[in-house]
Coordinates of C-alpha atoms and ligand atoms in Angstrom, one line a residue:
M1 CA 0.0 0.0 0.0
S2 CA 1.3 3.5 -0.9
R3 CA 1.8 6.0 1.9
E4 CA -1.0 8.1 0.5
A5 CA -3.4 5.1 0.5
E6 CA -2.4 4.4 4.1
R7 CA -3.5 7.8 5.0
R8 CA -6.8 7.6 3.1
R9 CA -9.9 7.5 5.2
R10 CA -13.4 8.9 5.6
I11 CA -14.9 10.5 8.6
A12 CA -18.7 10.7 8.9
A13 CA -21.0 12.2 11.5
R14 CA -24.5 13.6 12.2
S15 CA -23.1 17.1 12.8
V16 CA -20.2 18.3 10.7
L17 CA -19.1 22.0 10.7
F18 CA -18.9 22.8 7.0
P19 CA -17.7 26.3 6.0
D20 CA -21.3 27.4 5.7
G21 CA -22.8 25.7 8.8
V22 CA -23.5 22.4 10.6
A23 CA -25.0 19.4 8.7
E24 CA -24.8 15.7 8.5
G25 CA -22.0 14.7 6.2
Y26 CA -18.6 13.2 5.6
L27 CA -15.0 14.1 4.8
E28 CA -12.4 12.2 2.9
L29 CA -8.8 12.5 4.0
A30 CA -5.8 11.5 1.9
G31 CA -2.1 12.4 2.0
G32 CA -2.6 14.8 4.9
R33 CA -5.2 16.8 3.1
I34 CA -9.0 16.9 3.0
V35 CA -9.8 15.7 -0.5
A36 CA -13.6 15.7 -0.3
S37 CA -16.2 17.3 2.0
E38 CA -19.8 16.4 1.3
R39 CA -23.3 16.6 2.9
G40 CA -25.2 13.3 3.3
A41 CA -24.1 9.7 3.7
P42 CA -20.7 8.5 2.5
P43 CA -20.4 6.2 -0.5
G44 CA -20.4 2.5 0.3
D45 CA -17.0 1.6 -1.2
D46 CA -13.8 0.2 0.4
V47 CA -12.3 3.4 1.7
P48 CA -11.9 3.0 5.5
L49 CA -14.7 4.8 7.3
D50 CA -14.8 6.2 10.8
D51 CA -18.5 6.7 11.5
F52 CA -18.7 9.0 14.5
G53 CA -22.5 8.8 14.7
D54 CA -24.0 11.7 16.8
A55 CA -20.6 13.3 17.4
L56 CA -19.7 16.9 16.3
V57 CA -16.9 17.1 13.8
T58 CA -15.1 20.4 13.4
P59 CA -11.8 21.6 12.0
A60 CA -9.0 21.3 14.7
L61 CA -8.3 24.8 16.0
V62 CA -5.5 27.1 14.8
D63 CA -3.5 29.0 17.5
A64 CA -2.0 31.9 15.5
H65 CA 0.5 33.0 18.1
T66 CA 2.3 30.9 20.7
H67 CA 5.7 29.9 22.2
L68 CA 5.3 26.2 22.9
A69 CA 8.6 25.9 24.8
L70 CA 7.4 28.5 27.4
V71 CA 5.0 25.9 28.8
A72 CA 8.0 25.0 31.0
L73 CA 7.7 28.4 32.7
R74 CA 4.0 28.0 33.4
G75 CA 3.1 29.6 36.8
L76 CA 6.6 31.1 37.4
A77 CA 5.5 34.7 36.7
S78 CA 3.3 34.7 39.8
G79 CA 6.5 34.9 41.9
L80 CA 7.5 38.2 40.3
P81 CA 7.2 41.6 42.1
P82 CA 4.2 43.5 40.8
K83 CA 6.1 46.1 38.6
A84 CA 8.4 43.6 37.0
S85 CA 8.3 42.9 33.2
V86 CA 7.5 39.2 32.7
V87 CA 9.3 39.2 29.3
E88 CA 12.5 41.2 30.2
D89 CA 13.0 40.3 33.9
L90 CA 12.1 36.6 33.9
F91 CA 11.9 35.1 30.4
Y92 CA 15.0 36.8 29.0
M93 CA 17.1 35.7 32.0
L94 CA 16.0 32.0 31.7
E95 CA 16.0 32.0 27.9
A96 CA 19.6 33.1 27.8
K97 CA 20.4 29.8 29.6
L98 CA 18.4 27.5 27.4
A99 CA 20.1 24.8 25.4
P100 CA 18.7 23.9 22.0
G101 CA 17.7 20.4 23.4
D102 CA 15.7 22.2 26.1
V103 CA 13.7 24.0 23.5
R104 CA 12.9 20.7 21.8
A105 CA 11.9 18.9 25.1
F106 CA 9.8 21.8 26.4
S107 CA 8.1 22.4 23.0
R108 CA 7.0 18.8 22.9
M109 CA 5.2 19.4 26.2
G110 CA 3.6 22.5 24.9
A111 CA 2.5 20.6 21.8
Y112 CA 0.7 18.0 23.9
D113 CA -1.0 20.7 25.8
A114 CA -2.2 22.4 22.6
L115 CA -3.4 19.1 21.1
L116 CA -5.5 18.2 24.1
G117 CA -7.4 21.5 23.6
G118 CA -8.3 20.4 20.1
T119 CA -5.6 22.6 18.4
G120 CA -4.1 21.0 15.3
L121 CA -1.9 23.9 14.0
V122 CA 0.1 26.4 15.9
W123 CA 2.0 29.5 14.8
D124 CA 5.1 29.3 17.0
H125 CA 7.7 32.0 17.5
Y126 CA 10.9 31.0 19.4
Y127 CA 14.6 30.8 19.6
A128 CA 16.1 27.6 18.1
G129 CA 13.1 27.3 15.8
E130 CA 14.6 24.2 14.2
E131 CA 14.2 22.5 17.6
V132 CA 10.5 23.7 17.8
A133 CA 9.9 22.2 14.3
A134 CA 11.5 18.9 15.4
A135 CA 9.4 18.8 18.6
C136 CA 6.2 19.3 16.6
H137 CA 7.3 16.5 14.3
D138 CA 8.0 14.3 17.3
V139 CA 4.5 14.8 18.8
G140 CA 2.5 15.1 15.5
L141 CA 1.3 18.7 15.7
A142 CA 1.2 20.8 12.6
A143 CA 3.0 24.2 12.8
V144 CA 4.1 27.4 11.2
V145 CA 7.5 27.9 12.9
A146 CA 9.2 31.3 13.0
P147 CA 12.7 31.2 14.5
T148 CA 13.0 34.4 16.5
L149 CA 15.2 37.0 14.9
Q150 CA 16.8 39.7 17.1
D151 CA 19.8 41.9 16.8
R152 CA 19.1 44.9 19.1
G153 CA 18.2 43.1 22.3
G154 CA 17.0 39.9 23.8
P155 CA 18.7 36.5 24.2
G156 CA 18.6 35.8 20.4
R157 CA 20.8 38.7 19.4
E158 CA 24.0 36.6 19.2
H159 CA 22.3 34.1 16.9
T160 CA 20.7 36.2 14.2
E161 CA 22.5 34.5 11.3
R162 CA 21.7 31.0 12.7
A163 CA 18.0 32.0 13.0
L164 CA 17.8 33.3 9.4
A165 CA 19.4 30.0 8.2
A166 CA 17.0 28.0 10.3
T167 CA 14.1 29.8 8.8
E168 CA 15.2 28.9 5.3
A169 CA 16.1 25.3 6.3
I170 CA 12.6 24.7 7.7
A171 CA 11.0 26.3 4.6
R172 CA 12.9 24.0 2.3
D173 CA 12.6 20.8 4.4
A174 CA 10.3 18.4 2.4
G175 CA 10.0 16.0 5.4
L176 CA 8.7 18.8 7.6
R177 CA 6.3 20.0 4.9
D178 CA 4.9 16.5 4.6
A179 CA 4.3 16.6 8.4
G180 CA 2.4 19.9 8.1
I181 CA 5.3 22.0 9.4
V182 CA 6.3 25.1 7.5
A183 CA 8.2 28.3 8.2
A184 CA 7.4 32.0 8.8
V185 CA 9.9 34.8 9.1
G186 CA 10.0 35.9 12.8
P187 CA 11.4 39.4 13.7
H188 CA 10.9 39.4 17.5
A189 CA 9.5 42.9 18.1
T190 CA 10.0 46.4 16.9
D191 CA 12.5 47.3 19.7
T192 CA 14.7 44.3 19.4
V193 CA 15.1 44.3 15.6
S194 CA 17.0 47.0 13.6
D195 CA 15.9 48.4 10.3
A196 CA 18.6 46.4 8.5
L197 CA 17.4 43.1 10.0
W198 CA 13.7 43.8 9.4
E199 CA 14.6 44.6 5.8
R200 CA 16.5 41.2 5.5
A201 CA 13.4 39.5 7.1
V202 CA 11.0 40.9 4.5
T203 CA 13.4 40.1 1.7
L204 CA 13.6 36.5 2.9
A205 CA 9.8 36.4 3.2
E206 CA 9.5 37.7 -0.4
R207 CA 12.0 35.2 -1.8
L208 CA 10.5 32.1 -0.1
D209 CA 6.9 33.3 -0.2
L210 CA 6.5 33.2 3.6
P211 CA 4.5 35.4 6.0
V212 CA 6.2 37.6 8.6
H213 CA 5.2 36.8 12.2
A214 CA 6.2 39.3 14.9
H215 CA 5.2 41.0 18.1
L216 CA 4.1 44.6 17.6
A217 CA 3.8 47.3 20.2
Q218 CA 3.2 45.0 23.1
S219 CA 4.4 47.3 25.8
A220 CA 4.6 51.0 26.6
D221 CA 8.4 50.6 26.8
E222 CA 8.5 49.2 23.2
W223 CA 6.4 52.2 22.0
A224 CA 8.8 54.7 23.8
R225 CA 11.9 53.0 22.5
S226 CA 10.6 53.1 18.9
L227 CA 10.1 56.8 19.2
E228 CA 13.6 57.3 20.6
L229 CA 15.4 55.0 18.1
H230 CA 13.4 55.7 14.9
G231 CA 11.5 58.9 15.5
A232 CA 8.3 57.0 14.9
T233 CA 5.8 54.8 16.7
P234 CA 6.1 51.1 16.0
A235 CA 3.3 50.9 13.5
T236 CA 4.3 54.1 11.7
R237 CA 7.9 53.0 11.4
L238 CA 7.0 49.6 9.8
A239 CA 4.5 51.2 7.4
R240 CA 6.9 54.0 6.4
A241 CA 9.6 51.6 5.5
G242 CA 7.2 49.9 3.0
W243 CA 7.6 46.4 4.6
L244 CA 3.9 45.9 5.3
K245 CA 3.1 46.1 1.6
R246 CA 5.9 43.6 0.6
A247 CA 5.0 40.6 2.6
P248 CA 2.0 39.5 4.7
H249 CA 2.6 40.4 8.3
V250 CA 0.9 38.7 11.3
F251 CA 1.3 40.8 14.5
A252 CA 0.7 39.7 18.1
H253 CA -0.8 42.1 20.6
A254 CA -0.6 45.6 18.9
L255 CA -1.8 47.1 22.2
F256 CA 0.1 50.4 21.7
V257 CA -1.2 51.3 18.2
P258 CA -3.4 54.4 18.5
R259 CA -6.7 54.5 16.5
P260 CA -5.4 56.9 13.8
E261 CA -2.5 54.5 13.0
L262 CA -4.7 51.4 12.7
P263 CA -5.6 51.9 9.0
L264 CA -1.8 51.4 8.3
L265 CA -2.3 47.8 9.4
R266 CA -5.3 46.9 7.2
D267 CA -3.1 44.7 5.0
T268 CA -1.8 42.8 8.1
T269 CA -3.5 40.5 10.6
L270 CA -3.5 41.3 14.3
V271 CA -3.6 38.6 17.0
A272 CA -5.4 39.1 20.3
C273 CA -4.4 36.9 23.2
P274 CA -6.8 37.9 25.9
Y275 CA -5.8 35.7 28.8
S276 CA -2.1 36.2 28.3
Q277 CA -2.7 40.0 28.0
L278 CA -4.6 40.0 31.3
V279 CA -1.3 38.9 32.9
F280 CA 1.3 41.0 31.1
A281 CA -0.7 44.1 30.2
F282 CA -4.4 44.4 29.5
P283 CA -6.7 42.9 26.8
A284 CA -6.6 44.4 23.3
R285 CA -9.5 46.5 22.1
V286 CA -10.6 44.2 19.3
D287 CA -13.8 46.2 18.9
V288 CA -11.6 49.2 17.8
W289 CA -9.6 47.0 15.4
S290 CA -12.9 45.9 13.8
E291 CA -14.2 49.5 13.6
E292 CA -10.9 50.5 11.8
G293 CA -11.2 47.6 9.4
V294 CA -8.1 45.7 10.6
P295 CA -8.4 41.8 10.3
W296 CA -7.8 40.0 13.6
V297 CA -7.6 36.5 14.9
V298 CA -7.3 34.9 18.4
A299 CA -4.5 33.0 20.0
T300 CA -3.2 31.9 23.4
D301 CA 0.4 33.4 23.4
C302 CA 1.9 30.9 25.8
A303 CA 1.4 28.9 28.9
A304 CA 4.0 31.0 30.8
S305 CA 1.6 33.9 30.9
N306 CA -1.8 32.4 30.0
D307 CA -1.4 29.6 31.7
S308 CA -3.7 27.6 29.4
M309 CA -3.2 26.5 25.8
S310 CA -7.0 26.1 25.3
L311 CA -8.1 28.5 22.6
R312 CA -11.8 28.2 23.2
K313 CA -11.5 29.9 26.6
E314 CA -10.2 33.0 24.8
L315 CA -13.4 33.1 22.7
R316 CA -15.5 33.0 25.9
F317 CA -13.6 35.9 27.3
L318 CA -14.0 37.9 24.1
S319 CA -17.7 37.2 23.9
G320 CA -18.1 38.9 27.3
M321 CA -15.8 41.9 26.7
A322 CA -18.6 44.3 25.9
A323 CA -20.0 43.7 29.4
L324 CA -16.7 44.7 31.0
R325 CA -17.3 48.3 29.8
A326 CA -20.3 48.5 32.1
S327 CA -18.3 47.1 35.1
F328 CA -15.7 49.8 34.8
G329 CA -17.8 52.6 33.3
G330 CA -19.2 55.8 34.7
D331 CA -22.8 54.5 35.0
Y332 CA -21.8 51.8 37.3
E333 CA -19.4 54.1 39.3
G334 CA -22.4 56.4 39.7
F335 CA -24.6 53.5 40.9
L336 CA -21.9 52.3 43.3
A337 CA -21.8 55.8 44.8
G338 CA -25.5 55.6 45.6
G339 CA -27.2 56.7 42.3
E340 CA -29.8 55.1 40.1
P341 CA -28.8 52.4 37.6
G342 CA -27.9 54.4 34.4
A343 CA -28.8 53.5 30.9
G344 CA -25.4 51.9 30.2
L345 CA -26.2 49.2 32.8
R346 CA -29.2 47.9 30.9
H347 CA -28.4 45.3 28.2
A348 CA -24.6 45.8 28.7
A349 CA -23.7 42.4 27.4
E350 CA -23.5 41.7 23.7
T351 CA -22.8 38.1 22.7
P352 CA -21.3 37.9 19.3
E353 CA -22.4 35.1 17.0
P354 CA -20.6 31.9 18.0
L355 CA -19.7 31.2 14.3
A356 CA -18.1 34.7 14.0
L357 CA -16.0 34.0 17.0
L358 CA -15.0 30.5 15.9
R359 CA -13.9 31.8 12.5
R360 CA -11.1 33.6 14.4
V361 CA -9.6 30.3 15.5
F362 CA -10.6 28.4 12.4
E363 CA -10.7 29.8 8.8
A364 CA -9.2 33.3 9.5
P365 CA -5.9 32.1 11.0
G366 CA -6.0 29.0 8.8
R367 CA -5.5 31.1 5.6
L368 CA -2.6 33.2 6.8
H369 CA 0.1 30.9 5.3
P370 CA 0.2 30.7 1.5
A371 CA 1.6 27.1 1.6
L372 CA -0.8 25.7 4.2
R373 CA -4.5 26.1 4.4
A374 CA -6.2 25.0 7.6
G375 CA -9.1 25.6 10.0
T376 CA -11.7 24.6 7.5
L377 CA -13.2 21.3 6.4
A378 CA -12.9 22.2 2.7
P379 CA -11.1 20.2 0.0
G380 CA -7.4 21.3 -0.2
A381 CA -7.1 22.1 3.5
L382 CA -4.8 20.3 5.9
A383 CA -6.6 17.2 7.3
N384 CA -6.8 18.6 10.8
V385 CA -10.1 17.4 12.3
A386 CA -11.5 17.4 15.8
V387 CA -14.4 15.1 16.9
W388 CA -16.3 16.1 20.0
D389 CA -18.4 13.7 22.1
V390 CA -21.8 15.4 22.4
D391 CA -23.0 12.9 25.0
H392 CA -20.2 13.9 27.3
P393 CA -21.5 15.7 30.4
R394 CA -19.5 18.8 29.5
L395 CA -21.5 19.3 26.3
W396 CA -24.9 17.6 26.8
P397 CA -27.5 18.6 25.7
L398 CA -26.3 20.0 22.4
H399 CA -28.9 22.7 21.7
D400 CA -26.4 24.8 20.0
P401 CA -23.2 23.0 18.8
L402 CA -21.3 26.3 18.0
R403 CA -22.1 27.9 21.4
A404 CA -21.0 24.7 23.1
L405 CA -17.6 25.1 21.4
T406 CA -17.2 28.8 22.3
H407 CA -18.6 28.7 25.9
G408 CA -18.5 25.0 27.1
D409 CA -15.6 23.3 28.8
G410 CA -15.4 20.8 26.0
D411 CA -11.7 19.9 26.2
G412 CA -12.6 16.7 28.2
A413 CA -15.1 15.8 25.4
L414 CA -12.4 15.6 22.7
H415 CA -13.3 12.2 21.3
A416 CA -10.9 11.9 18.4
L417 CA -8.3 14.2 16.8
F418 CA -6.6 13.9 13.3
V419 CA -3.7 16.1 12.5
N420 CA -2.2 16.0 9.0
G421 CA -4.6 13.1 8.3
R422 CA -3.2 11.0 11.2
P423 CA -5.2 10.0 14.3
L424 CA -3.6 11.2 17.6
G425 CA -4.3 9.0 20.6
A426 CA -7.2 6.5 20.8
V427 CA -10.7 7.2 19.6
G428 CA -12.9 7.9 22.6
D429 CA -9.9 8.7 24.9
V430 CA -7.6 11.1 23.2
S431 CA -6.4 12.7 26.5
G432 CA -6.0 9.5 28.6
S433 CA -4.3 7.5 25.8
L434 CA -1.8 10.2 25.1
R435 CA -1.1 10.6 28.8
R436 CA -0.5 6.9 29.3
S437 CA 1.6 6.4 26.2
D438 CA 5.3 5.4 26.5
L439 CA 6.2 8.2 24.1
Y440 CA 4.6 10.8 26.3
E441 CA 6.3 9.4 29.4
A442 CA 9.7 9.5 27.7
H443 CA 9.1 13.1 26.5
R444 CA 7.9 14.2 30.0
E445 CA 10.8 12.6 31.8
E446 CA 13.3 14.3 29.4
A447 CA 11.6 17.7 29.9
E448 CA 11.4 17.2 33.7
G449 CA 15.2 16.6 33.9
R450 CA 16.1 19.5 31.6
L451 CA 13.8 21.9 33.5
A452 CA 15.4 20.9 36.8
A453 CA 18.9 21.5 35.3
L454 CA 17.7 24.9 33.8
M455 CA 16.4 26.1 37.1
K456 CA 19.6 25.1 38.8
R457 CA 21.7 27.0 36.2
A458 CA 19.4 30.0 36.7
G459 CA 19.6 29.8 40.5
I460 CA 15.8 29.5 41.0
Ligands
ZN1 ZN1 4.2 36.2 22.2

């Protein structure tokens, strides 16, 4: 049997989330891609069929901005003094002491965490990106890997040439591509990357047809440094240089981009990471991004600040953001001071359509890489498919499948998961079977040993 035939199978269920809504239907997977996606019953031929009955079948989620390796620092930020910078005071110090093998071992653990939330594709941005790509390959997670480029600051500034070479090596690696792992070009942030390096990054992106993935204006310090170094705010500097027109840019955070500058970013995609932002800054005003016509998607950032890799929780937070305005607005302050409930306190909550939210972790991030479509159950997309057990107490009864995904605690109800056409874990027990596997135990033990050694080197 050829390799392609080995990976050919059909998946059928009563509820399949097609690009235009939920219906009974089936998918055909082959060679790591979805090759057919149809409503109704599957044909009765000899292609192997997984009939999931009443289950809900969706695309696996796409996490458009993360640092898998930072799962190793989960919970550490809580020991910092209140005014400390998580990135500069803690992460940089530890990251300077990381060995490449540490990145591979820790990234595997982050990859497992992502998979168990139903995520099938991550956009990772980290030092030693070739190790991140290898880790995703080890575990079976699809990825867009951006080796972190720095030359002005940060622990990667000694390794700029290596990171550029790693980007090209990942982009050209046919074995990785076959595993659903491709490259993006990853300038770290506007204050750690010179004009010369950003120019090289964009030139590389043009030459290899890759997107650029970077942090943009994530702190007040970055904003101030940009003014000092370049005489322009972060967004204005990048737009003025012409880089945003030359390659697609995907920017995490963009907290310090004022409204008049947002139109400069209309050809880019912004990434909101609400739970991480609650820890290191404050949640992005995605409503303003929408008003200014800037496309945006949703991601977790990383377990070191989040501390979860579960994307669906981010959607629940976003769906309730409008109500927060009432909590902290003048009408409620007036009421707390003894006044009448003001008009702003009536109907403060607005719940966006679940499908509109889900598209920000499905199709929208799934079309950001020209070489890898994902987040949709349409022919041609990566065969990343999640199957949810709707009889599970976390989801029952399924009055609204889409709302169950955005608001329910459905991770425990992950019934089956296919990434790049391959099943991960056992059907009916994805989490338990992965947890009990010898491979997981070997990966965890290695990560455990390396983390202990890292903490010792860092004197923690
Ligand atoms: Zn980040």
